[in-house]
Amino acid sequence: MGGQSGAACAYSTVRGGVVFLVARDATAAEEAYAPGWDATKPHALYSGTKSFWGVLAVAAQDDGLLALDEPVAETIVAWRNDARKRAITLRMLLTLSAGFGFGGLGNAVPTFEAALAVEPRNEPGTTFTYGGIPLQVFGAVLARKLVGRNQTPHGYLHERLLDPLGVRIASWRTLRDGSRPLPTGAFLSAPNWMRFGAFLLAQGRCGSHTLVRSESLALCFEPSPANPRYALGFWLVPERNAAYASGAGGQGLYVLPKQRILAVRFSSGASFRHEVLVRRLAEDADAVDDAR
């Protein structure tokens, strides 16, 4: 997998990739940069930002701050008078199966309060619908739970995960009320996203320190009943025992535990399929192993 000879790298490049990094066994195996790009240049993750929050949720559960299967209505009192909203759990929000319709993406991400006012379109837990509203509802719940700590959701994310991992966010988007969105908004360099991926591949460890118990982190990769290819902020490729975080335009963080592979891709937005890249990453690794 050295140089730029791998099929995965070739696929990324021909499909508009501007940065492509691959590591195997915690060692850099391949990297490619389009003109004007290098390892220091930040890029928008877009919806790749969602992957931080599933991991933070299981960490918060370990901390006793919340429970994945608790109803939102335990925290949001106004929801107790609505039968459909009363059935929505935090896990449903993170697996995008809470019943909200499509929307709340890109520049249309609502504030926490606006998201709480949106009415679900489907029975909670029955339908997977991609969108940003569920993450903003989760943010509203988390913000209320953090009041006693004088923290925001993003402050807790940094303190609990990103800072200990050495993940440096170059910038976050802000909404009209000055808050930062959860379903999108992070800008960072490829090596910084890679550090987060290395923690996932290490099953919650950072060096000799355990940040999140492996049993808890595994919950992030359990498929939901509404969509067997989506978990807590991560897309799943069951046939490859792999997972990835996905952002608009072909941004991706790929974790392949069986092959011990981690990869990051930034893109200019050309047509692209994450599942194809995952397959080619696995095949590149198998080819190297067969040649040994």
Short mmCIF file of C-alpha atoms in Angstrom, two decimals:
data_model
loop_
_atom_site.label_atom_id
_atom_site.label_comp_id
_atom_site.label_asym_id
_atom_site.label_seq_id
_atom_site.Cartn_x
_atom_site.Cartn_y
_atom_site.Cartn_z
CA MET A 1 0.00 0.00 0.00
CA GLY A 2 2.96 2.33 -0.32
CA GLY A 3 3.21 5.40 -2.55
CA GLN A 4 0.15 6.11 -4.64
CA SER A 5 -0.17 2.70 -6.27
CA GLY A 6 -3.14 1.35 -4.31
CA ALA A 7 -6.51 0.91 -5.97
CA ALA A 8 -8.16 2.86 -3.14
CA CYS A 9 -5.88 5.85 -3.67
CA ALA A 10 -6.42 5.71 -7.41
CA TYR A 11 -10.18 5.64 -6.94
CA SER A 12 -10.07 8.58 -4.53
CA THR A 13 -7.90 10.64 -6.87
CA VAL A 14 -9.94 10.06 -10.03
CA ARG A 15 -13.12 10.91 -8.08
CA GLY A 16 -11.93 14.33 -6.97
CA GLY A 17 -9.99 13.48 -3.84
CA VAL A 18 -7.72 16.29 -2.65
CA VAL A 19 -6.29 14.54 0.42
CA PHE A 20 -6.01 10.81 1.03
CA LEU A 21 -4.23 9.26 4.02
CA VAL A 22 -4.01 5.58 4.91
CA ALA A 23 -2.45 4.00 7.99
CA ARG A 24 -2.09 0.34 8.81
CA ASP A 25 -1.03 -0.99 12.19
CA ALA A 26 -0.69 2.65 13.32
CA THR A 27 1.93 3.27 10.63
CA ALA A 28 1.48 5.60 7.64
CA ALA A 29 1.04 3.46 4.55
CA GLU A 30 -0.07 5.85 1.83
CA GLU A 31 -0.80 9.51 1.25
CA ALA A 32 -1.74 11.70 -1.68
CA TYR A 33 -2.40 15.43 -2.01
CA ALA A 34 -3.85 17.42 -4.88
CA PRO A 35 -2.03 20.64 -5.87
CA GLY A 36 -2.54 23.27 -3.20
CA TRP A 37 -3.20 20.73 -0.47
CA ASP A 38 -1.05 19.32 2.33
CA ALA A 39 -1.36 17.75 5.76
CA THR A 40 -1.83 21.08 7.53
CA LYS A 41 -4.76 22.47 5.53
CA PRO A 42 -8.17 22.23 7.27
CA HIS A 43 -11.26 21.05 5.42
CA ALA A 44 -14.94 21.02 6.30
CA LEU A 45 -16.16 17.64 7.56
CA TYR A 46 -19.79 18.58 6.88
CA SER A 47 -21.87 15.66 8.22
CA GLY A 48 -18.69 13.82 9.15
CA THR A 49 -19.04 15.95 12.28
CA LYS A 50 -21.91 13.68 13.38
CA SER A 51 -19.49 10.90 14.30
CA PHE A 52 -18.14 12.86 17.26
CA TRP A 53 -21.51 12.93 18.99
CA GLY A 54 -22.27 9.22 19.06
CA VAL A 55 -18.92 8.63 20.72
CA LEU A 56 -19.49 11.48 23.14
CA ALA A 57 -22.93 10.08 23.97
CA VAL A 58 -21.53 6.71 25.06
CA ALA A 59 -18.81 8.50 27.03
CA ALA A 60 -21.50 10.62 28.70
CA GLN A 61 -23.42 7.45 29.52
CA ASP A 62 -20.30 6.07 31.21
CA ASP A 63 -20.02 9.37 33.10
CA GLY A 64 -23.58 9.00 34.39
CA LEU A 65 -24.69 12.12 32.55
CA LEU A 66 -27.31 10.40 30.39
CA ALA A 67 -28.61 7.04 29.18
CA LEU A 68 -28.96 6.23 25.49
CA ASP A 69 -32.44 4.79 25.98
CA GLU A 70 -33.82 7.55 28.16
CA PRO A 71 -36.71 9.53 26.65
CA VAL A 72 -36.01 13.08 25.56
CA ALA A 73 -39.10 14.04 27.57
CA GLU A 74 -37.24 13.30 30.80
CA THR A 75 -35.27 16.46 30.11
CA ILE A 76 -37.54 18.45 27.79
CA VAL A 77 -40.68 18.92 29.88
CA ALA A 78 -42.75 20.35 27.02
CA TRP A 79 -42.45 17.04 25.16
CA ARG A 80 -44.36 15.15 27.85
CA ASN A 81 -47.70 16.33 26.46
CA ASP A 82 -47.05 14.94 22.97
CA ALA A 83 -47.53 11.16 22.65
CA ARG A 84 -45.19 10.80 19.67
CA LYS A 85 -42.43 12.99 21.07
CA ARG A 86 -42.78 11.27 24.44
CA ALA A 87 -41.61 8.00 22.82
CA ILE A 88 -38.38 9.43 21.34
CA THR A 89 -35.14 8.35 23.01
CA LEU A 90 -31.63 9.72 22.76
CA ARG A 91 -30.56 6.59 20.88
CA MET A 92 -33.26 7.24 18.27
CA LEU A 93 -31.94 10.76 17.77
CA LEU A 94 -28.39 9.55 17.20
CA THR A 95 -29.45 6.74 14.85
CA LEU A 96 -31.67 9.16 12.88
CA SER A 97 -34.72 7.05 13.59
CA ALA A 98 -36.64 9.44 15.86
CA GLY A 99 -39.29 10.10 13.21
CA PHE A 100 -38.27 13.57 12.01
CA GLY A 101 -38.46 14.33 8.30
CA PHE A 102 -35.57 15.16 6.00
CA GLY A 103 -34.03 18.56 6.57
CA GLY A 104 -31.89 20.61 8.90
CA LEU A 105 -28.76 20.17 6.80
CA GLY A 106 -26.13 22.57 5.50
CA ASN A 107 -27.18 26.17 5.99
CA ALA A 108 -30.63 25.05 7.17
CA VAL A 109 -29.50 23.61 10.53
CA PRO A 110 -32.00 24.90 13.13
CA THR A 111 -31.10 26.25 16.54
CA PHE A 112 -31.74 23.96 19.51
CA GLU A 113 -35.04 25.65 20.33
CA ALA A 114 -36.24 25.56 16.72
CA ALA A 115 -35.36 21.86 16.48
CA LEU A 116 -37.34 21.09 19.64
CA ALA A 117 -40.40 22.67 18.04
CA VAL A 118 -40.31 20.45 14.93
CA GLU A 119 -43.03 17.78 14.80
CA PRO A 120 -42.04 14.17 13.96
CA ARG A 121 -43.53 12.77 10.75
CA ASN A 122 -43.19 9.08 11.55
CA GLU A 123 -43.59 6.83 14.58
CA PRO A 124 -40.36 6.96 16.60
CA GLY A 125 -37.98 4.05 16.01
CA THR A 126 -39.64 2.81 12.80
CA THR A 127 -38.04 4.85 10.01
CA PHE A 128 -34.53 6.01 9.15
CA THR A 129 -34.50 9.53 7.71
CA TYR A 130 -31.27 11.39 7.17
CA GLY A 131 -31.15 14.93 8.50
CA GLY A 132 -29.76 17.35 11.04
CA ILE A 133 -32.79 17.98 13.26
CA PRO A 134 -32.29 14.89 15.50
CA LEU A 135 -28.72 15.92 16.32
CA GLN A 136 -29.86 19.41 17.24
CA VAL A 137 -32.50 17.93 19.55
CA PHE A 138 -29.76 15.80 21.12
CA GLY A 139 -27.70 18.98 21.50
CA ALA A 140 -30.59 20.69 23.27
CA VAL A 141 -30.88 17.79 25.73
CA LEU A 142 -27.13 17.64 26.32
CA ALA A 143 -26.95 21.40 26.83
CA ARG A 144 -29.55 21.19 29.59
CA LYS A 145 -27.73 18.31 31.27
CA LEU A 146 -24.49 20.29 31.25
CA VAL A 147 -25.91 23.43 32.86
CA GLY A 148 -24.74 22.31 36.29
CA ARG A 149 -21.22 21.90 34.95
CA ASN A 150 -21.29 25.31 33.28
CA GLN A 151 -20.40 23.65 29.98
CA THR A 152 -21.72 23.59 26.44
CA PRO A 153 -21.97 20.39 24.36
CA HIS A 154 -18.92 21.46 22.37
CA GLY A 155 -16.99 22.32 25.50
CA TYR A 156 -17.74 18.87 26.90
CA LEU A 157 -16.71 17.26 23.60
CA HIS A 158 -13.35 19.01 23.74
CA GLU A 159 -12.72 18.28 27.42
CA ARG A 160 -13.86 14.64 27.32
CA LEU A 161 -12.47 13.51 23.96
CA LEU A 162 -10.81 15.91 21.55
CA ASP A 163 -8.30 17.56 23.86
CA PRO A 164 -7.03 14.29 25.40
CA LEU A 165 -6.68 12.87 21.87
CA GLY A 166 -4.79 15.91 20.64
CA VAL A 167 -7.46 16.56 18.00
CA ARG A 168 -7.28 20.24 17.07
CA ILE A 169 -10.36 21.76 15.46
CA ALA A 170 -9.38 24.65 13.19
CA SER A 171 -12.86 26.22 13.41
CA TRP A 172 -16.55 25.51 13.97
CA ARG A 173 -19.50 27.04 12.19
CA THR A 174 -21.87 29.13 14.26
CA LEU A 175 -25.63 29.51 13.94
CA ARG A 176 -27.57 32.77 14.06
CA ASP A 177 -27.92 32.55 17.85
CA GLY A 178 -24.16 32.15 18.26
CA SER A 179 -24.30 28.44 19.10
CA ARG A 180 -22.40 25.75 17.24
CA PRO A 181 -24.29 23.01 15.39
CA LEU A 182 -23.88 19.30 16.10
CA PRO A 183 -24.71 17.64 12.75
CA THR A 184 -22.12 19.66 10.82
CA GLY A 185 -19.67 22.50 11.23
CA ALA A 186 -16.20 21.16 12.13
CA PHE A 187 -13.14 22.15 10.08
CA LEU A 188 -9.89 20.31 10.71
CA SER A 189 -6.85 18.84 8.99
CA ALA A 190 -6.68 15.24 7.82
CA PRO A 191 -4.09 14.18 10.46
CA ASN A 192 -6.37 15.54 13.19
CA TRP A 193 -9.33 13.51 11.94
CA MET A 194 -6.93 10.58 11.71
CA ARG A 195 -6.17 10.91 15.44
CA PHE A 196 -9.84 10.51 16.21
CA GLY A 197 -9.97 7.46 13.96
CA ALA A 198 -6.92 5.94 15.65
CA PHE A 199 -8.76 6.15 18.96
CA LEU A 200 -11.72 4.30 17.40
CA LEU A 201 -9.46 1.62 15.93
CA ALA A 202 -7.78 1.24 19.33
CA GLN A 203 -11.21 0.52 20.86
CA GLY A 204 -11.32 3.62 23.02
CA ARG A 205 -7.69 3.82 24.07
CA CYS A 206 -5.27 6.69 23.62
CA GLY A 207 -1.81 5.33 24.24
CA SER A 208 -1.96 3.55 27.60
CA HIS A 209 -5.04 5.49 28.72
CA THR A 210 -8.65 4.36 28.22
CA LEU A 211 -10.87 7.31 27.32
CA VAL A 212 -13.98 5.24 26.59
CA ARG A 213 -14.54 1.62 27.58
CA SER A 214 -14.39 -0.73 24.60
CA GLU A 215 -17.82 -2.16 25.45
CA SER A 216 -19.26 1.35 25.40
CA LEU A 217 -17.53 2.36 22.17
CA ALA A 218 -18.86 -0.79 20.50
CA LEU A 219 -22.38 0.65 20.91
CA CYS A 220 -21.46 3.27 18.31
CA PHE A 221 -21.24 0.54 15.69
CA GLU A 222 -24.37 -1.42 16.48
CA PRO A 223 -26.89 -1.09 13.62
CA SER A 224 -30.28 0.33 14.38
CA PRO A 225 -33.47 -1.64 13.68
CA ALA A 226 -34.55 1.12 11.28
CA ASN A 227 -31.38 0.91 9.16
CA PRO A 228 -28.87 -1.96 9.45
CA ARG A 229 -26.24 0.18 7.71
CA TYR A 230 -26.31 3.07 10.17
CA ALA A 231 -25.39 3.29 13.85
CA LEU A 232 -24.58 6.18 16.24
CA GLY A 233 -23.28 8.66 13.68
CA PHE A 234 -21.44 6.05 11.61
CA TRP A 235 -22.33 4.27 8.39
CA LEU A 236 -21.64 0.53 8.42
CA VAL A 237 -20.31 -1.82 5.75
CA PRO A 238 -21.16 -5.17 7.38
CA GLU A 239 -19.73 -7.30 4.59
CA ARG A 240 -16.31 -5.73 5.28
CA ASN A 241 -16.71 -5.39 9.06
CA ALA A 242 -16.03 -1.70 8.50
CA ALA A 243 -17.49 1.68 9.41
CA TYR A 244 -17.08 5.21 8.17
CA ALA A 245 -18.06 8.77 8.96
CA SER A 246 -19.42 10.56 5.91
CA GLY A 247 -19.57 14.21 4.93
CA ALA A 248 -21.14 15.84 1.89
CA GLY A 249 -18.99 15.84 -1.21
CA GLY A 250 -17.10 12.65 -0.37
CA GLN A 251 -15.40 13.48 2.93
CA GLY A 252 -14.74 10.33 4.91
CA LEU A 253 -13.08 8.69 7.90
CA TYR A 254 -12.78 4.91 7.39
CA VAL A 255 -12.15 2.27 10.04
CA LEU A 256 -11.46 -1.34 8.99
CA PRO A 257 -10.62 -3.33 12.14
CA LYS A 258 -10.09 -6.67 10.38
CA GLN A 259 -7.33 -5.25 8.16
CA ARG A 260 -6.16 -2.83 10.92
CA ILE A 261 -6.65 0.05 8.49
CA LEU A 262 -7.55 3.66 9.06
CA ALA A 263 -8.06 6.18 6.24
CA VAL A 264 -9.11 9.80 5.80
CA ARG A 265 -10.31 11.42 2.61
CA PHE A 266 -11.07 15.02 1.71
CA SER A 267 -12.66 15.77 -1.62
CA SER A 268 -13.63 18.54 -4.00
CA GLY A 269 -17.09 17.00 -4.31
CA ALA A 270 -17.01 14.77 -7.40
CA SER A 271 -19.26 11.70 -7.68
CA PHE A 272 -18.04 9.08 -5.22
CA ARG A 273 -19.13 5.96 -3.31
CA HIS A 274 -17.77 5.29 0.16
CA GLU A 275 -18.54 1.56 -0.04
CA VAL A 276 -16.33 1.24 -3.13
CA LEU A 277 -13.43 2.90 -1.33
CA VAL A 278 -13.88 0.59 1.68
CA ARG A 279 -13.80 -2.45 -0.60
CA ARG A 280 -10.65 -1.24 -2.35
CA LEU A 281 -8.92 -0.45 0.93
CA ALA A 282 -9.59 -4.02 2.07
CA GLU A 283 -8.46 -5.48 -1.24
CA ASP A 284 -5.26 -3.40 -1.22
CA ALA A 285 -4.45 -4.73 2.25
CA ASP A 286 -5.20 -8.33 1.22
CA ALA A 287 -2.95 -7.95 -1.83
CA VAL A 288 -0.07 -6.75 0.35
CA ASP A 289 -0.57 -9.67 2.75
CA ASP A 290 -0.69 -12.19 -0.12
CA ALA A 291 2.59 -10.81 -1.50
CA ARG A 292 4.44 -11.34 1.76
#
